[in-house]
Amino acid sequence: MKTSANHWRIWIAHGCEWSVAGVLGVAGALKLADPARFATDISAFRLVSGWLAGGLAVYLPWLELTVTAGLLWGKTRLAARLLSLGLLAGFSLALASAWARGIDVRCGCFGNAPAGSVVAALARNAGLVLALLAAARLRRGSRN
């Protein structure tokens, strides 16, 4: 029998996951609108270029949308949380790398939306990671 505390843990975990799904879903959808622009944004990081940047510009938005669906569907939630953490870590490493090398990059996180600062993007990613970790902890705690 589920206790009231467990019931609330599950709903808070849902809220954390749905928040991350919302951010990743919007980001993926906006990038799909202009993959050429996203490829240019990826190339600006000077980590990959040419066909690889173009491939990532097509592939990453679909991965974000797939992960979004996974976070919303119970049976795939764990895998989606892990993939989300991987995406956020990769995005954060790319941003931090460009910043450390003094490269002024446009994040490209939300398609053609105005670019924010790298620090703001890193802070947002850290918040999303914390939400995913909180969801995992809350779900684990609700089984006890």
PDB file of C-alpha atoms in Angstrom:
ATOM      1  CA  MET A   1       0.000   0.000   0.000  1.00  0.00           C
ATOM      2  CA  LYS A   2       1.315   3.404  -0.952  1.00  0.00           C
ATOM      3  CA  THR A   3       1.561   5.968   1.785  1.00  0.00           C
ATOM      4  CA  SER A   4       0.676   9.599   1.336  1.00  0.00           C
ATOM      5  CA  ALA A   5       4.377  10.532   1.500  1.00  0.00           C
ATOM      6  CA  ASN A   6       5.169   8.057  -1.281  1.00  0.00           C
ATOM      7  CA  HIS A   7       2.312   9.450  -3.352  1.00  0.00           C
ATOM      8  CA  TRP A   8       3.772  12.951  -3.125  1.00  0.00           C
ATOM      9  CA  ARG A   9       7.287  11.699  -3.860  1.00  0.00           C
ATOM     10  CA  ILE A  10       6.049  10.210  -7.123  1.00  0.00           C
ATOM     11  CA  TRP A  11       4.262  13.414  -8.141  1.00  0.00           C
ATOM     12  CA  ILE A  12       7.304  15.556  -7.347  1.00  0.00           C
ATOM     13  CA  ALA A  13       9.466  13.134  -9.354  1.00  0.00           C
ATOM     14  CA  HIS A  14       6.992  13.431 -12.245  1.00  0.00           C
ATOM     15  CA  GLY A  15       7.236  17.220 -12.021  1.00  0.00           C
ATOM     16  CA  CYS A  16      11.034  17.110 -12.164  1.00  0.00           C
ATOM     17  CA  GLU A  17      10.995  14.782 -15.169  1.00  0.00           C
ATOM     18  CA  TRP A  18       8.271  16.721 -16.964  1.00  0.00           C
ATOM     19  CA  SER A  19      10.225  19.963 -16.472  1.00  0.00           C
ATOM     20  CA  VAL A  20      13.308  18.448 -18.094  1.00  0.00           C
ATOM     21  CA  ALA A  21      11.140  16.941 -20.837  1.00  0.00           C
ATOM     22  CA  GLY A  22       9.638  20.358 -21.516  1.00  0.00           C
ATOM     23  CA  VAL A  23      13.017  22.041 -21.885  1.00  0.00           C
ATOM     24  CA  LEU A  24      14.473  19.274 -24.063  1.00  0.00           C
ATOM     25  CA  GLY A  25      11.302  19.041 -26.144  1.00  0.00           C
ATOM     26  CA  VAL A  26      11.201  22.762 -26.890  1.00  0.00           C
ATOM     27  CA  ALA A  27      14.941  22.808 -27.604  1.00  0.00           C
ATOM     28  CA  GLY A  28      14.688  19.848 -29.988  1.00  0.00           C
ATOM     29  CA  ALA A  29      11.666  21.228 -31.821  1.00  0.00           C
ATOM     30  CA  LEU A  30      13.250  24.664 -32.295  1.00  0.00           C
ATOM     31  CA  LYS A  31      16.477  23.128 -33.637  1.00  0.00           C
ATOM     32  CA  LEU A  32      14.495  21.065 -36.142  1.00  0.00           C
ATOM     33  CA  ALA A  33      13.132  24.279 -37.631  1.00  0.00           C
ATOM     34  CA  ASP A  34      16.572  25.315 -38.957  1.00  0.00           C
ATOM     35  CA  PRO A  35      19.143  22.483 -39.020  1.00  0.00           C
ATOM     36  CA  ALA A  36      21.524  24.530 -41.198  1.00  0.00           C
ATOM     37  CA  ARG A  37      21.701  27.222 -38.523  1.00  0.00           C
ATOM     38  CA  PHE A  38      22.209  24.591 -35.838  1.00  0.00           C
ATOM     39  CA  ALA A  39      25.055  23.044 -37.890  1.00  0.00           C
ATOM     40  CA  THR A  40      26.693  26.490 -38.038  1.00  0.00           C
ATOM     41  CA  ASP A  41      26.278  26.834 -34.262  1.00  0.00           C
ATOM     42  CA  ILE A  42      27.858  23.400 -33.738  1.00  0.00           C
ATOM     43  CA  SER A  43      30.806  24.260 -36.012  1.00  0.00           C
ATOM     44  CA  ALA A  44      31.444  27.467 -34.035  1.00  0.00           C
ATOM     45  CA  PHE A  45      32.500  25.349 -31.047  1.00  0.00           C
ATOM     46  CA  ARG A  46      35.470  24.100 -33.120  1.00  0.00           C
ATOM     47  CA  LEU A  47      35.032  20.566 -31.834  1.00  0.00           C
ATOM     48  CA  VAL A  48      33.616  19.096 -35.053  1.00  0.00           C
ATOM     49  CA  SER A  49      33.022  20.517 -38.502  1.00  0.00           C
ATOM     50  CA  GLY A  50      31.736  19.687 -41.955  1.00  0.00           C
ATOM     51  CA  TRP A  51      29.650  16.575 -42.388  1.00  0.00           C
ATOM     52  CA  LEU A  52      29.858  15.687 -38.678  1.00  0.00           C
ATOM     53  CA  ALA A  53      28.393  19.057 -37.631  1.00  0.00           C
ATOM     54  CA  GLY A  54      25.654  18.588 -40.231  1.00  0.00           C
ATOM     55  CA  GLY A  55      24.932  15.082 -39.008  1.00  0.00           C
ATOM     56  CA  LEU A  56      24.744  16.213 -35.397  1.00  0.00           C
ATOM     57  CA  ALA A  57      22.453  19.091 -36.395  1.00  0.00           C
ATOM     58  CA  VAL A  58      20.004  16.580 -37.842  1.00  0.00           C
ATOM     59  CA  TYR A  59      20.441  13.818 -35.237  1.00  0.00           C
ATOM     60  CA  LEU A  60      20.557  15.714 -31.917  1.00  0.00           C
ATOM     61  CA  PRO A  61      17.108  17.369 -32.153  1.00  0.00           C
ATOM     62  CA  TRP A  62      15.504  13.984 -32.843  1.00  0.00           C
ATOM     63  CA  LEU A  63      17.402  12.469 -29.920  1.00  0.00           C
ATOM     64  CA  GLU A  64      16.166  15.290 -27.677  1.00  0.00           C
ATOM     65  CA  LEU A  65      12.584  14.677 -28.811  1.00  0.00           C
ATOM     66  CA  THR A  66      12.943  10.920 -28.291  1.00  0.00           C
ATOM     67  CA  VAL A  67      14.316  11.469 -24.791  1.00  0.00           C
ATOM     68  CA  THR A  68      11.440  13.867 -24.130  1.00  0.00           C
ATOM     69  CA  ALA A  69       8.936  11.151 -25.031  1.00  0.00           C
ATOM     70  CA  GLY A  70      10.853   8.675 -22.877  1.00  0.00           C
ATOM     71  CA  LEU A  71      10.679  10.948 -19.845  1.00  0.00           C
ATOM     72  CA  LEU A  72       6.916  11.170 -20.249  1.00  0.00           C
ATOM     73  CA  TRP A  73       6.319   7.430 -20.666  1.00  0.00           C
ATOM     74  CA  GLY A  74       6.765   5.272 -17.570  1.00  0.00           C
ATOM     75  CA  LYS A  75       8.390   2.208 -19.078  1.00  0.00           C
ATOM     76  CA  THR A  76      11.308   4.152 -20.563  1.00  0.00           C
ATOM     77  CA  ARG A  77      11.796   6.724 -17.814  1.00  0.00           C
ATOM     78  CA  LEU A  78      15.051   5.307 -16.406  1.00  0.00           C
ATOM     79  CA  ALA A  79      16.721   5.049 -19.818  1.00  0.00           C
ATOM     80  CA  ALA A  80      15.465   8.526 -20.714  1.00  0.00           C
ATOM     81  CA  ARG A  81      16.879   9.977 -17.481  1.00  0.00           C
ATOM     82  CA  LEU A  82      20.266   8.422 -18.255  1.00  0.00           C
ATOM     83  CA  LEU A  83      20.215   9.688 -21.849  1.00  0.00           C
ATOM     84  CA  SER A  84      19.163  13.136 -20.619  1.00  0.00           C
ATOM     85  CA  LEU A  85      22.090  13.207 -18.206  1.00  0.00           C
ATOM     86  CA  GLY A  86      24.417  12.216 -21.051  1.00  0.00           C
ATOM     87  CA  LEU A  87      23.044  14.916 -23.347  1.00  0.00           C
ATOM     88  CA  LEU A  88      23.286  17.590 -20.664  1.00  0.00           C
ATOM     89  CA  ALA A  89      26.833  16.520 -19.776  1.00  0.00           C
ATOM     90  CA  GLY A  90      27.876  16.616 -23.434  1.00  0.00           C
ATOM     91  CA  PHE A  91      26.274  20.009 -24.018  1.00  0.00           C
ATOM     92  CA  SER A  92      27.869  21.391 -20.841  1.00  0.00           C
ATOM     93  CA  LEU A  93      31.318  20.054 -21.732  1.00  0.00           C
ATOM     94  CA  ALA A  94      31.088  21.620 -25.195  1.00  0.00           C
ATOM     95  CA  LEU A  95      30.040  24.974 -23.720  1.00  0.00           C
ATOM     96  CA  ALA A  96      32.727  24.906 -21.030  1.00  0.00           C
ATOM     97  CA  SER A  97      35.375  23.897 -23.574  1.00  0.00           C
ATOM     98  CA  ALA A  98      34.540  26.796 -25.885  1.00  0.00           C
ATOM     99  CA  TRP A  99      34.410  29.203 -22.964  1.00  0.00           C
ATOM    100  CA  ALA A 100      37.781  28.002 -21.618  1.00  0.00           C
ATOM    101  CA  ARG A 101      39.343  28.426 -25.075  1.00  0.00           C
ATOM    102  CA  GLY A 102      37.999  31.965 -25.352  1.00  0.00           C
ATOM    103  CA  ILE A 103      35.667  31.133 -28.228  1.00  0.00           C
ATOM    104  CA  ASP A 104      32.560  33.310 -28.301  1.00  0.00           C
ATOM    105  CA  VAL A 105      29.823  30.836 -29.185  1.00  0.00           C
ATOM    106  CA  ARG A 106      26.119  31.097 -29.663  1.00  0.00           C
ATOM    107  CA  CYS A 107      24.746  28.207 -27.629  1.00  0.00           C
ATOM    108  CA  GLY A 108      22.267  27.056 -30.255  1.00  0.00           C
ATOM    109  CA  CYS A 109      20.317  25.427 -27.445  1.00  0.00           C
ATOM    110  CA  PHE A 110      16.971  26.793 -28.581  1.00  0.00           C
ATOM    111  CA  GLY A 111      17.337  27.150 -32.333  1.00  0.00           C
ATOM    112  CA  ASN A 112      17.112  30.749 -33.511  1.00  0.00           C
ATOM    113  CA  ALA A 113      16.095  32.087 -30.100  1.00  0.00           C
ATOM    114  CA  PRO A 114      18.337  34.874 -28.806  1.00  0.00           C
ATOM    115  CA  ALA A 115      21.522  33.478 -27.333  1.00  0.00           C
ATOM    116  CA  GLY A 116      22.076  33.840 -23.608  1.00  0.00           C
ATOM    117  CA  SER A 117      25.396  33.725 -21.830  1.00  0.00           C
ATOM    118  CA  VAL A 118      27.426  30.547 -21.528  1.00  0.00           C
ATOM    119  CA  VAL A 119      27.215  30.861 -17.744  1.00  0.00           C
ATOM    120  CA  ALA A 120      23.403  30.998 -17.927  1.00  0.00           C
ATOM    121  CA  ALA A 121      23.339  27.917 -20.182  1.00  0.00           C
ATOM    122  CA  LEU A 122      25.643  26.021 -17.818  1.00  0.00           C
ATOM    123  CA  ALA A 123      23.507  27.044 -14.832  1.00  0.00           C
ATOM    124  CA  ARG A 124      20.346  25.908 -16.641  1.00  0.00           C
ATOM    125  CA  ASN A 125      21.968  22.563 -17.460  1.00  0.00           C
ATOM    126  CA  ALA A 126      23.052  22.150 -13.830  1.00  0.00           C
ATOM    127  CA  GLY A 127      19.477  22.806 -12.712  1.00  0.00           C
ATOM    128  CA  LEU A 128      18.165  20.213 -15.151  1.00  0.00           C
ATOM    129  CA  VAL A 129      20.716  17.668 -13.916  1.00  0.00           C
ATOM    130  CA  LEU A 130      19.653  18.353 -10.324  1.00  0.00           C
ATOM    131  CA  ALA A 131      16.001  17.847 -11.308  1.00  0.00           C
ATOM    132  CA  LEU A 132      16.846  14.472 -12.881  1.00  0.00           C
ATOM    133  CA  LEU A 133      18.870  13.385  -9.851  1.00  0.00           C
ATOM    134  CA  ALA A 134      16.072  14.492  -7.521  1.00  0.00           C
ATOM    135  CA  ALA A 135      13.553  12.495  -9.564  1.00  0.00           C
ATOM    136  CA  ALA A 136      15.747   9.398  -9.369  1.00  0.00           C
ATOM    137  CA  ARG A 137      16.183   9.787  -5.611  1.00  0.00           C
ATOM    138  CA  LEU A 138      12.481  10.409  -5.025  1.00  0.00           C
ATOM    139  CA  ARG A 139      11.517   7.363  -7.062  1.00  0.00           C
ATOM    140  CA  ARG A 140      14.014   5.173  -5.229  1.00  0.00           C
ATOM    141  CA  GLY A 141      12.771   6.475  -1.875  1.00  0.00           C
ATOM    142  CA  SER A 142       9.155   5.752  -2.779  1.00  0.00           C
ATOM    143  CA  ARG A 143       9.883   2.011  -3.034  1.00  0.00           C
ATOM    144  CA  ASN A 144      10.965   1.706   0.609  1.00  0.00           C
TER     145      ASN A 144
END
